[in-house]
PDB file of C-alpha atoms in Angstrom:
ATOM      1  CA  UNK A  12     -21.183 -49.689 -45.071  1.00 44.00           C
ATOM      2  CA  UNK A  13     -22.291 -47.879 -42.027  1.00 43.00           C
ATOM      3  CA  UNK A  14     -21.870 -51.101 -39.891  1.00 45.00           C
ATOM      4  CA  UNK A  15     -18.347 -51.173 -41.271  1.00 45.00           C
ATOM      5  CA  UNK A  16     -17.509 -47.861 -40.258  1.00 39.00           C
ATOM      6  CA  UNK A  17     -18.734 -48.095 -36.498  1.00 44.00           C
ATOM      7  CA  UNK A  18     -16.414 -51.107 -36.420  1.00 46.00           C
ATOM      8  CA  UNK A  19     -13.305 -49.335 -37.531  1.00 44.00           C
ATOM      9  CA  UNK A  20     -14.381 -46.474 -35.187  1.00 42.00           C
ATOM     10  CA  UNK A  21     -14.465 -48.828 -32.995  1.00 43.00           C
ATOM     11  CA  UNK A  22     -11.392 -50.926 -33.354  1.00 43.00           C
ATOM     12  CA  UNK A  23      -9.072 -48.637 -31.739  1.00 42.00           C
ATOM     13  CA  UNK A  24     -10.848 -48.769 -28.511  1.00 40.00           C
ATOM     14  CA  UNK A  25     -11.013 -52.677 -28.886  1.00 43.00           C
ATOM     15  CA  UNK A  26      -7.346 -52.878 -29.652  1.00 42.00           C
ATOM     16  CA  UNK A  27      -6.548 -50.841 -26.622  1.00 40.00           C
ATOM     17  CA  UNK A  28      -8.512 -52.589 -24.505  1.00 41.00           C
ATOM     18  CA  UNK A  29      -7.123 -55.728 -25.696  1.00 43.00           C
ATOM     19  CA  UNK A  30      -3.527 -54.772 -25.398  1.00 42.00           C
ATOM     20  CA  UNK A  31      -4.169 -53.524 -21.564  1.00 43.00           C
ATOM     21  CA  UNK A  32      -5.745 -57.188 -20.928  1.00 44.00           C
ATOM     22  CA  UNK A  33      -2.818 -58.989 -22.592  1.00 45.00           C
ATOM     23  CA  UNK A  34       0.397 -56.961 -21.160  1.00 44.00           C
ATOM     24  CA  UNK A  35      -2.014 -57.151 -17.435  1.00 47.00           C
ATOM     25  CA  UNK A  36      -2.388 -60.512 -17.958  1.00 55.00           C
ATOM     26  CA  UNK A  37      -6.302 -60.078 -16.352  1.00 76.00           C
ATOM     27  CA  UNK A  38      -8.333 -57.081 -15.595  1.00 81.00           C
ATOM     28  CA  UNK A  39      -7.595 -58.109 -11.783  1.00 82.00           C
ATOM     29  CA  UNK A  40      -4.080 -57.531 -12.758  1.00 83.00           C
ATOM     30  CA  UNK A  41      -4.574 -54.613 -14.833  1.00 82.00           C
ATOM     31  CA  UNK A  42      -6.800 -52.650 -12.011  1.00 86.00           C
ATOM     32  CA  UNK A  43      -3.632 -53.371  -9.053  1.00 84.00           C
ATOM     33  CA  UNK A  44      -1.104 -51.921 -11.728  1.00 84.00           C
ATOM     34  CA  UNK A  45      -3.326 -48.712 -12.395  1.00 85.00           C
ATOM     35  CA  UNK A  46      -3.460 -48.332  -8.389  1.00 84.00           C
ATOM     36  CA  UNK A  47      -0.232 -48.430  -8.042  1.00 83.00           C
ATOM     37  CA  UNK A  48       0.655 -45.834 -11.007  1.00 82.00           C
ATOM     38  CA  UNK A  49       0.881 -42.459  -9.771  1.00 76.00           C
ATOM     39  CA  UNK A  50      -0.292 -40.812 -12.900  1.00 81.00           C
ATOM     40  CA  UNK A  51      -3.466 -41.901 -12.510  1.00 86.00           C
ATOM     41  CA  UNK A  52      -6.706 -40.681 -10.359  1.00 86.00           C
ATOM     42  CA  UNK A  53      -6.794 -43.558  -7.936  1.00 85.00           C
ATOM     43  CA  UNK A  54      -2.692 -44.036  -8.347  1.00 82.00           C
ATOM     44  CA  UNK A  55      -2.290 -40.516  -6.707  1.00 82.00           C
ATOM     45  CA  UNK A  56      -5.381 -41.315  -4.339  1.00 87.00           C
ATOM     46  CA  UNK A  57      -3.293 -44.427  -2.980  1.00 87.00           C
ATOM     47  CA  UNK A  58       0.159 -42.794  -2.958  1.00 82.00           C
ATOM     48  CA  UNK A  59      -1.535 -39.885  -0.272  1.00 84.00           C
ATOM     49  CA  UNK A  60      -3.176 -42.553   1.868  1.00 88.00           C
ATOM     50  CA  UNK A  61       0.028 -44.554   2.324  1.00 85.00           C
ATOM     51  CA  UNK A  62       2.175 -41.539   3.229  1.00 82.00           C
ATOM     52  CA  UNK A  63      -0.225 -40.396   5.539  1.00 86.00           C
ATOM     53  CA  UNK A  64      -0.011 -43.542   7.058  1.00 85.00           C
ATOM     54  CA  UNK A  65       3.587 -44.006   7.224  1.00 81.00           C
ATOM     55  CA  UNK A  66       3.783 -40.478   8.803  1.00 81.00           C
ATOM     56  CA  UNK A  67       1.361 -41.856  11.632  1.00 85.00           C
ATOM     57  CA  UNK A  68       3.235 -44.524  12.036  1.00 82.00           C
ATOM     58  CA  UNK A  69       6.766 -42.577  12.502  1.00 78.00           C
ATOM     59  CA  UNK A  70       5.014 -40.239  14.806  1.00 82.00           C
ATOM     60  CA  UNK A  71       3.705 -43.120  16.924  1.00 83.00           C
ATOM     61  CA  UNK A  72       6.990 -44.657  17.542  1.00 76.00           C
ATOM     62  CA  UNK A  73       7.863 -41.093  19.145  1.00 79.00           C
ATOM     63  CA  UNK A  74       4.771 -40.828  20.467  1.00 84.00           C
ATOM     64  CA  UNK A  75       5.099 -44.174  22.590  1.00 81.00           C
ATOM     65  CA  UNK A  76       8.120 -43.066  24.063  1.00 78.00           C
ATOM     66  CA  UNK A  77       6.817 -40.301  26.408  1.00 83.00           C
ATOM     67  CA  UNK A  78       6.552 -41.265  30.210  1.00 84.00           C
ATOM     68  CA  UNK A  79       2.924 -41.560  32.184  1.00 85.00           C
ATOM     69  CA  UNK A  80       0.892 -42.075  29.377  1.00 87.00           C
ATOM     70  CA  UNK A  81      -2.289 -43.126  30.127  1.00 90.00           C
ATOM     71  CA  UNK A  82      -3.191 -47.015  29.863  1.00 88.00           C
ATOM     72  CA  UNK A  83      -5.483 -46.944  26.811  1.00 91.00           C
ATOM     73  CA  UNK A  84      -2.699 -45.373  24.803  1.00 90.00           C
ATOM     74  CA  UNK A  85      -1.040 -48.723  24.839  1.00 86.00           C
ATOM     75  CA  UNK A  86      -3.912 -50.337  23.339  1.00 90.00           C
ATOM     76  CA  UNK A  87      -4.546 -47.011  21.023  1.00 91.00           C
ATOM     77  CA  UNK A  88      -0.994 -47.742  19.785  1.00 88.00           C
ATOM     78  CA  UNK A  89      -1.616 -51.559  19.422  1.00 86.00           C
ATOM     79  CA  UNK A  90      -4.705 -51.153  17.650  1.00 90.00           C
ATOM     80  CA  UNK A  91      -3.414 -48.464  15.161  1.00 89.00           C
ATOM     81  CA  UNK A  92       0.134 -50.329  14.529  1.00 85.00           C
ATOM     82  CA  UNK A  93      -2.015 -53.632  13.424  1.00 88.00           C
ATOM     83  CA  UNK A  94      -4.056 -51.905  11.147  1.00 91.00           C
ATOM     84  CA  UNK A  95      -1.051 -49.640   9.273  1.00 87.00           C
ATOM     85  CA  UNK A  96       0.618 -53.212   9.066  1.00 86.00           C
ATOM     86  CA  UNK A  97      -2.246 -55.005   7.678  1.00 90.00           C
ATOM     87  CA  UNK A  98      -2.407 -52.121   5.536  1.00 90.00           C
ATOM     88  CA  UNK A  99       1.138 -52.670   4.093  1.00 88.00           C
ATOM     89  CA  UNK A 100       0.883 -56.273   4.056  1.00 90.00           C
ATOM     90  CA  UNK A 101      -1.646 -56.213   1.905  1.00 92.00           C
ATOM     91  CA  UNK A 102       0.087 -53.781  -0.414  1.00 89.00           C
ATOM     92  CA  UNK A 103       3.527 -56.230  -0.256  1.00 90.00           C
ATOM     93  CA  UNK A 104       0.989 -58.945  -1.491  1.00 91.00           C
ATOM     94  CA  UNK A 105      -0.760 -57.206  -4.259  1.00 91.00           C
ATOM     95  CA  UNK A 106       2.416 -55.584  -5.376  1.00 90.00           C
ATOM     96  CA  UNK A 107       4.026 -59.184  -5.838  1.00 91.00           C
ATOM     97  CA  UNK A 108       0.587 -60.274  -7.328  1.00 89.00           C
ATOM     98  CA  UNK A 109       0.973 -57.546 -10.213  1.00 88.00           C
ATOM     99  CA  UNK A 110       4.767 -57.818 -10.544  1.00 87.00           C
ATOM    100  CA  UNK A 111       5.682 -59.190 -13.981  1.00 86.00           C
ATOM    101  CA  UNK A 112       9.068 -60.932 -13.094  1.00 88.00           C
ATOM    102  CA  UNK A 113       7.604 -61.680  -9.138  1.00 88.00           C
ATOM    103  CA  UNK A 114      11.197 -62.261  -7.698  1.00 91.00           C
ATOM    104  CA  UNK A 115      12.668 -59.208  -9.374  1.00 90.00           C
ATOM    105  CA  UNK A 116      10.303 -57.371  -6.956  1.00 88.00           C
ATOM    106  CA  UNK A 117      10.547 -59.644  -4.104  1.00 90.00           C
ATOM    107  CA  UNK A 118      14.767 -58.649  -4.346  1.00 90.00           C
ATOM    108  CA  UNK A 119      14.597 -55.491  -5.630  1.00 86.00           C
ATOM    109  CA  UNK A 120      15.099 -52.173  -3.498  1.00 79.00           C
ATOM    110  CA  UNK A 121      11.595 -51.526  -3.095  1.00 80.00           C
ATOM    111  CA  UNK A 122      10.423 -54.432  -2.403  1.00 84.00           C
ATOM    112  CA  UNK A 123      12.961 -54.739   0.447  1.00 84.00           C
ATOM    113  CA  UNK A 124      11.710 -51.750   1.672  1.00 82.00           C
ATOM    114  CA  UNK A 125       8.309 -52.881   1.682  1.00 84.00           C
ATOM    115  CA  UNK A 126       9.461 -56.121   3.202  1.00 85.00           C
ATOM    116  CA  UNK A 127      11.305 -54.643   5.886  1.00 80.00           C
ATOM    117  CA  UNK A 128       7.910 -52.363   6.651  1.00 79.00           C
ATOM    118  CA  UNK A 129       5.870 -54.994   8.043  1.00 81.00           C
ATOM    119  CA  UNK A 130       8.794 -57.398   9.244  1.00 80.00           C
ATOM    120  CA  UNK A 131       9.004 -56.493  12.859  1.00 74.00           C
ATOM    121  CA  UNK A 132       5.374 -56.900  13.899  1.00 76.00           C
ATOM    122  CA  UNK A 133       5.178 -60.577  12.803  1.00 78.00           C
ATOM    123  CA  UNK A 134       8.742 -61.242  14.211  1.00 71.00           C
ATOM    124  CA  UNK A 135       8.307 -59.647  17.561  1.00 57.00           C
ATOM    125  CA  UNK A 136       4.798 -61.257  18.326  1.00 51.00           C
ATOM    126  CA  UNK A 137       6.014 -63.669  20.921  1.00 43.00           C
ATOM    127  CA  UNK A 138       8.753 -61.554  23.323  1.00 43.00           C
ATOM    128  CA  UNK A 139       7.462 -58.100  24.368  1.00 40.00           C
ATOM    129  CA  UNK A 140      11.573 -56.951  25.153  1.00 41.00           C
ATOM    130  CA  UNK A 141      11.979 -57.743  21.121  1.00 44.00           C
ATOM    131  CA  UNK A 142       9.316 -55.718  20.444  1.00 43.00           C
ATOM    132  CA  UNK A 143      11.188 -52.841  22.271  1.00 43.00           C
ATOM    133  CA  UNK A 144      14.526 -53.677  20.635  1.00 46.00           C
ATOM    134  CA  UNK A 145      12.592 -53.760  17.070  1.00 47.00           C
ATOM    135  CA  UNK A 146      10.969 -50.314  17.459  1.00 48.00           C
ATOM    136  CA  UNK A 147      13.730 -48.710  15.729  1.00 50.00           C
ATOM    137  CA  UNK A 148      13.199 -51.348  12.695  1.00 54.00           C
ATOM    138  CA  UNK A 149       9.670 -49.855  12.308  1.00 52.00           C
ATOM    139  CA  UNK A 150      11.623 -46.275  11.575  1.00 55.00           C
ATOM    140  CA  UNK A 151      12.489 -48.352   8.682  1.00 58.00           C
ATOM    141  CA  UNK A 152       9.477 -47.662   7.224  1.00 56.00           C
ATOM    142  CA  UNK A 153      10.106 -44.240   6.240  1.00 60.00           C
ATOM    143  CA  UNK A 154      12.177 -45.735   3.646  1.00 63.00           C
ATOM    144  CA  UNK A 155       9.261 -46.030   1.501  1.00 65.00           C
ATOM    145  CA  UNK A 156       8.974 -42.461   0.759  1.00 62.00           C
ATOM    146  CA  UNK A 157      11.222 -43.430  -1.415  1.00 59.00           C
ATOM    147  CA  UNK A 158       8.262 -44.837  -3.895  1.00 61.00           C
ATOM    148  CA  UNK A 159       6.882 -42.087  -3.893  1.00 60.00           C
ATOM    149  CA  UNK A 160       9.412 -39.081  -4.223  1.00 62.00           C
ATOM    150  CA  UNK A 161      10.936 -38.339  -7.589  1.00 64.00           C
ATOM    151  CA  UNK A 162      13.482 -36.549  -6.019  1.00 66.00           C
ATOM    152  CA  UNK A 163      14.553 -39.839  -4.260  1.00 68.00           C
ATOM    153  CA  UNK A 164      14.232 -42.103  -7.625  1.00 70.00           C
ATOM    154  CA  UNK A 165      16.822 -39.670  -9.688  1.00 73.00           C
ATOM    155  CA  UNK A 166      19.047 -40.021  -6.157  1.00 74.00           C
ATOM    156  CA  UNK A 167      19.120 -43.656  -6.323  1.00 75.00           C
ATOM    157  CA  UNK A 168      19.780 -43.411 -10.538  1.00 78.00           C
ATOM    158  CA  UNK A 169      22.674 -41.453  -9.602  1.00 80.00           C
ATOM    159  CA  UNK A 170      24.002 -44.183  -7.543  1.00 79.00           C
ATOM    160  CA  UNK A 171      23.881 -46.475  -9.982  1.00 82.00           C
ATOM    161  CA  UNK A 172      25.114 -44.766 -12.552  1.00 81.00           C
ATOM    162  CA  UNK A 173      28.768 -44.135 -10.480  1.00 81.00           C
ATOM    163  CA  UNK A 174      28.676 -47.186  -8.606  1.00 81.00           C
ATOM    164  CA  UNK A 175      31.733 -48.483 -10.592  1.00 81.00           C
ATOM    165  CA  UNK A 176      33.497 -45.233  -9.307  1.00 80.00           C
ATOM    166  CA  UNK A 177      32.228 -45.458  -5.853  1.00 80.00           C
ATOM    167  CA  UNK A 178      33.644 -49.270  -5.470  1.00 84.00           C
ATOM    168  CA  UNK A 179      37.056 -48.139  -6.467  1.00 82.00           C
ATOM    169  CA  UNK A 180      37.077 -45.205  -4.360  1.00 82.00           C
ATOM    170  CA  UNK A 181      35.189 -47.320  -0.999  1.00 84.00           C
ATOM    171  CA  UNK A 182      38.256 -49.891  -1.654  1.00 86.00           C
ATOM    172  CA  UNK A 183      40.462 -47.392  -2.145  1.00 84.00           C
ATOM    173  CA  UNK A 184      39.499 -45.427   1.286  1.00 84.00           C
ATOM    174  CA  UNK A 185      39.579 -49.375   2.950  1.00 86.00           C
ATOM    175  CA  UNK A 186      43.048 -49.644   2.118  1.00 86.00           C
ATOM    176  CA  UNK A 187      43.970 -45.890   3.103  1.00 87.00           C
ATOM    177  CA  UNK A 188      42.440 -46.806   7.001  1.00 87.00           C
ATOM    178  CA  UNK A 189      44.264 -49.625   6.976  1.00 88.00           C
ATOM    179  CA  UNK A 190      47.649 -48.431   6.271  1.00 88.00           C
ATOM    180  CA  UNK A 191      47.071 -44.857   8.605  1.00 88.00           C
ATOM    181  CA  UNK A 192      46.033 -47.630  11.472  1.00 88.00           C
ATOM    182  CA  UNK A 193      49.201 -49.592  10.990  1.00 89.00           C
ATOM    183  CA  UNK A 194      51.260 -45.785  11.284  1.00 89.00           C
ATOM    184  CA  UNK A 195      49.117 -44.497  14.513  1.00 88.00           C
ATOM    185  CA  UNK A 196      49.810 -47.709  15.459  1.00 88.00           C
ATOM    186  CA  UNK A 197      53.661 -47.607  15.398  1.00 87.00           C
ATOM    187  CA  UNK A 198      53.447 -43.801  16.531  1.00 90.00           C
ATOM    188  CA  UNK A 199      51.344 -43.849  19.545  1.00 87.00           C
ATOM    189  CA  UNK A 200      51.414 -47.604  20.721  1.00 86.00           C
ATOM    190  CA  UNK A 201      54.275 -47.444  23.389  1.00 87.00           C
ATOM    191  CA  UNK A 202      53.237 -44.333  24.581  1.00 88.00           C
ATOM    192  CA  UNK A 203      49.928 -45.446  24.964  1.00 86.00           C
ATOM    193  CA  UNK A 204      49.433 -49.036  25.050  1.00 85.00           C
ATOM    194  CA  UNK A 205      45.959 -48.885  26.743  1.00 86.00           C
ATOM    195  CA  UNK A 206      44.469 -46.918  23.672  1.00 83.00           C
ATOM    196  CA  UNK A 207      46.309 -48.149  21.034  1.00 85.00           C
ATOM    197  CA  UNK A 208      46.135 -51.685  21.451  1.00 84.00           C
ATOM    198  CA  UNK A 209      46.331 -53.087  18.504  1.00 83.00           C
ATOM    199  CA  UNK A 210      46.000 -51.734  14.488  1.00 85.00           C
ATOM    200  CA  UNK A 211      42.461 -52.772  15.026  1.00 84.00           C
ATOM    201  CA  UNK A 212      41.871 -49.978  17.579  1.00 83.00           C
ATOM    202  CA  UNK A 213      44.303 -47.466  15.190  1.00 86.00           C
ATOM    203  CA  UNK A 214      41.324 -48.307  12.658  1.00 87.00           C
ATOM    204  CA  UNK A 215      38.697 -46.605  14.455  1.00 88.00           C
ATOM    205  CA  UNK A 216      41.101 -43.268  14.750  1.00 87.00           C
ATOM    206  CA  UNK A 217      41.715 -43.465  11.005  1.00 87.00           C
ATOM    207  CA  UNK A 218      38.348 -43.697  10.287  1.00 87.00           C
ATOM    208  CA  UNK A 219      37.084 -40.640  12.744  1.00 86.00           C
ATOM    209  CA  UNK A 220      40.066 -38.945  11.652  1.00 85.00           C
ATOM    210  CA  UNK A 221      40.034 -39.580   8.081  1.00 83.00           C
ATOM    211  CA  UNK A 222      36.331 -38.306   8.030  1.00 79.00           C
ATOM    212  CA  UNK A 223      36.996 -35.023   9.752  1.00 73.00           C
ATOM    213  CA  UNK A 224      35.281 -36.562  12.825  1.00 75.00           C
ATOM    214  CA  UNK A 225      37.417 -37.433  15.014  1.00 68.00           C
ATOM    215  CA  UNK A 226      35.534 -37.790  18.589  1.00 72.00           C
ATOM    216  CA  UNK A 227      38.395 -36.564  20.644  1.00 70.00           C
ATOM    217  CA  UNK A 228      38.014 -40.301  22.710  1.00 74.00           C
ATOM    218  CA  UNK A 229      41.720 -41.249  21.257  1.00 80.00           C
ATOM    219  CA  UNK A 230      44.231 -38.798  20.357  1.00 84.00           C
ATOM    220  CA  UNK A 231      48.259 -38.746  19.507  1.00 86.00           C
ATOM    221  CA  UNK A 232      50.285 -37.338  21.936  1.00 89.00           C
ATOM    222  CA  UNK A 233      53.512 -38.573  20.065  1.00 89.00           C
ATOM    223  CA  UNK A 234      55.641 -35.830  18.069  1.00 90.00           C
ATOM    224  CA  UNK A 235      55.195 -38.021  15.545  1.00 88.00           C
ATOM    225  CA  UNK A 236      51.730 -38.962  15.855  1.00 86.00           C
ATOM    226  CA  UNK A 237      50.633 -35.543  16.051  1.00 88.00           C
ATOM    227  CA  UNK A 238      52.379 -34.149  12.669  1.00 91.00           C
ATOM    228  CA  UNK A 239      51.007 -37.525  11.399  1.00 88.00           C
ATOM    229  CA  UNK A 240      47.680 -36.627  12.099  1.00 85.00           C
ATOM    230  CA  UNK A 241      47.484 -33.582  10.935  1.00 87.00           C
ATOM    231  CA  UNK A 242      48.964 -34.792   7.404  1.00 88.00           C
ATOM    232  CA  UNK A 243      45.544 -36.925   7.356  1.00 85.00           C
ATOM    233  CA  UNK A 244      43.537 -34.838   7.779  1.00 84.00           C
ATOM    234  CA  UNK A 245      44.416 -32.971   5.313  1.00 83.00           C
ATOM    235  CA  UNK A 246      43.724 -35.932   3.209  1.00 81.00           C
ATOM    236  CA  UNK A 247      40.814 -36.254   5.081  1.00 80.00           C
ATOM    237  CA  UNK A 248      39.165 -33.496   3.413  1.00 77.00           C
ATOM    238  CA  UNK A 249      39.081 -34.753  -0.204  1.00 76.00           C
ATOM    239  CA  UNK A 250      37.851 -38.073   1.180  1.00 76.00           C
ATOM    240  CA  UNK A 251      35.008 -36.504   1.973  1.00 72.00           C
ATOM    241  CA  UNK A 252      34.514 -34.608  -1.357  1.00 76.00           C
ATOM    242  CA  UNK A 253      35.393 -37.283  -3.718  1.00 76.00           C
ATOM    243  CA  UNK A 254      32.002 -38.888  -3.318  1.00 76.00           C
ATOM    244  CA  UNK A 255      29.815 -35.528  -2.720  1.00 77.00           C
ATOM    245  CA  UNK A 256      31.641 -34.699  -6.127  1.00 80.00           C
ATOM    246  CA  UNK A 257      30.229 -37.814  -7.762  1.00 78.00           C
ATOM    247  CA  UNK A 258      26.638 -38.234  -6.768  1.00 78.00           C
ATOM    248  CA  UNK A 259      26.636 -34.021  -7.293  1.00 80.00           C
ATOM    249  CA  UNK A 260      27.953 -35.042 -10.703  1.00 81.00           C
ATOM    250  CA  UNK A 261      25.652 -37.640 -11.564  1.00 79.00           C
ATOM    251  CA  UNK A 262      22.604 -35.857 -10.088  1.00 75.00           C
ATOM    252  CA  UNK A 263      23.074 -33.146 -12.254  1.00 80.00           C
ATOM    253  CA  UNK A 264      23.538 -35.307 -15.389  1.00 80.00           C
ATOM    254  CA  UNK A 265      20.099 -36.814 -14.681  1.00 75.00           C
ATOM    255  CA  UNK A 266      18.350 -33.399 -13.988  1.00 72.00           C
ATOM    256  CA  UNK A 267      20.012 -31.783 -17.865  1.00 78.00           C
ATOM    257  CA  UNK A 268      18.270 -35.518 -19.376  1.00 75.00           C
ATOM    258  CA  UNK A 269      15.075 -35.178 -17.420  1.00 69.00           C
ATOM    259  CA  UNK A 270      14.806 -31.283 -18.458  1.00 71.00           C
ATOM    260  CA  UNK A 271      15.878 -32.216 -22.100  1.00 69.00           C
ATOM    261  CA  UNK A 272      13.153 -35.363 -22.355  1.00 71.00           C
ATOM    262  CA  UNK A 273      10.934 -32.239 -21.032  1.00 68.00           C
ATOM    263  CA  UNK A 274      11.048 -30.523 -23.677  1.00 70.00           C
ATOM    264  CA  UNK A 275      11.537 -32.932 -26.462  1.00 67.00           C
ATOM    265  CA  UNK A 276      14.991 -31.917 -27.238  1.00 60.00           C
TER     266      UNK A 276
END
């Protein structure tokens, strides 16, 4: 009888550890997917490390930039960017390793990100100018504060959640370029056929214009083109607060179901 009950007090922990091993797949598996869990001790250990290093790595690309720096700072800067990329390339590897659906990953937004992270270092390897042009690409890897920010996950909820509306209004906002490039075009073109060369170059005015931009490097002097202009932008105003409108919207949507799964409602 006693033996019976230390079993069933038993069983639960059996069961549990059981179910971890069979939705892990192996303990291996089941360790990397526990690192990579914020919510846990070494989860939260692991996020901190990797933002401090991809803090020391956007500081270093600023950091290489100033003038008469000494000559072991180029091999300071080598030797730290090789061991923040094997850092990340090791995490891109496990990550896939624990991934259930592997591709999904591989394609998904993160694992872009985390892609994109490490990318540069193995493609500029051979020409030292690429490695100059591809600096900027290593900014990219900011990008993954996005794992690690809930702020940034709701954000990117919110996007999907009025991407349907954001199509139709990007398409929408296409078509309304086009059609103010074809009028600029047809306002301003014989009085300045240097500027306005084509609707093509019209395009770039509606754009600047239609965003409340407008650079000042190509401007109406027409009558026409002038009252014209000032009609869009006009319209230029609720182009721009359609889409704040929208993610506002749908951030604030997620925030009332986040507050309400809060509190059990």
């Amino acid at each position: 009888m006693r033996h019976t009950l230390e079993d069933a007090a038993r069983e639960p922990t059996t069961t549990a550890a059981r179910s971890d091993t069979g939705m892990s797949g192996s303990p291996a598996i089941g360790a990397l997917k526990r690192l990579f869990n914020p919510m846990t001790s070494a989860g939260h250990a692991f996020e901190l490390f990797t933002l401090f290093l991809i803090v020391l790595s956007a500081v270093s690309v600023g950091l290489e930039t100033l003038p008469d720096l000494p000559a072991w700072t180029t091999r300071a800067f080598l030797a730290e960017e090789t061991i923040i990329v094997g850092v990340f390339t090791v995490e891109y590897v496990l990550r896939i390793a624990a991934a259930e659906r592997k591709l999904a990953y591989i394609l998904s937004f993160y694992g872009l990100i985390d892609a994109i992270s490490v990318l540069p270092y193995y493609v500029t390897g051979l020409d030292m100018r690429a490695m100059r042009a591809f600096r900027l690409l290593r900014m990219l890897r900011v990008l993954k504060f996005a794992r690690y920010s809930a702020a940034s996950d709701r954000l990117v909820r919110a996007f999907r959640d009025i991407r349907a509306e954001l199509a139709v209004f990007l398409t929408t906002t296409g078509i309304i370029i086009y059609l103010c490039a074809i009028a600029i075009f047809h306002f301003e073109h014989a009085a300045q056929p240097n500027k306005f060369r084509s609707v093509f170059d019209g395009m770039w005015w509606a754009a600047t214009t239609l965003t409340t931009v407008n650079f000042g490097d190509v401007v109406p002097i027409t009558v026409g083109g002038k009252i014209f202009t000032a009609l869009v932008l006009l319209c230029g105003v609720g182009i721009v607060a359609v889409p704040t409108g929208l993610v506002a919207a749908a951030l604030t949507k997620l925030r009332s179901q986040n507050e309400d799964a809060r509190l059990g409602r």
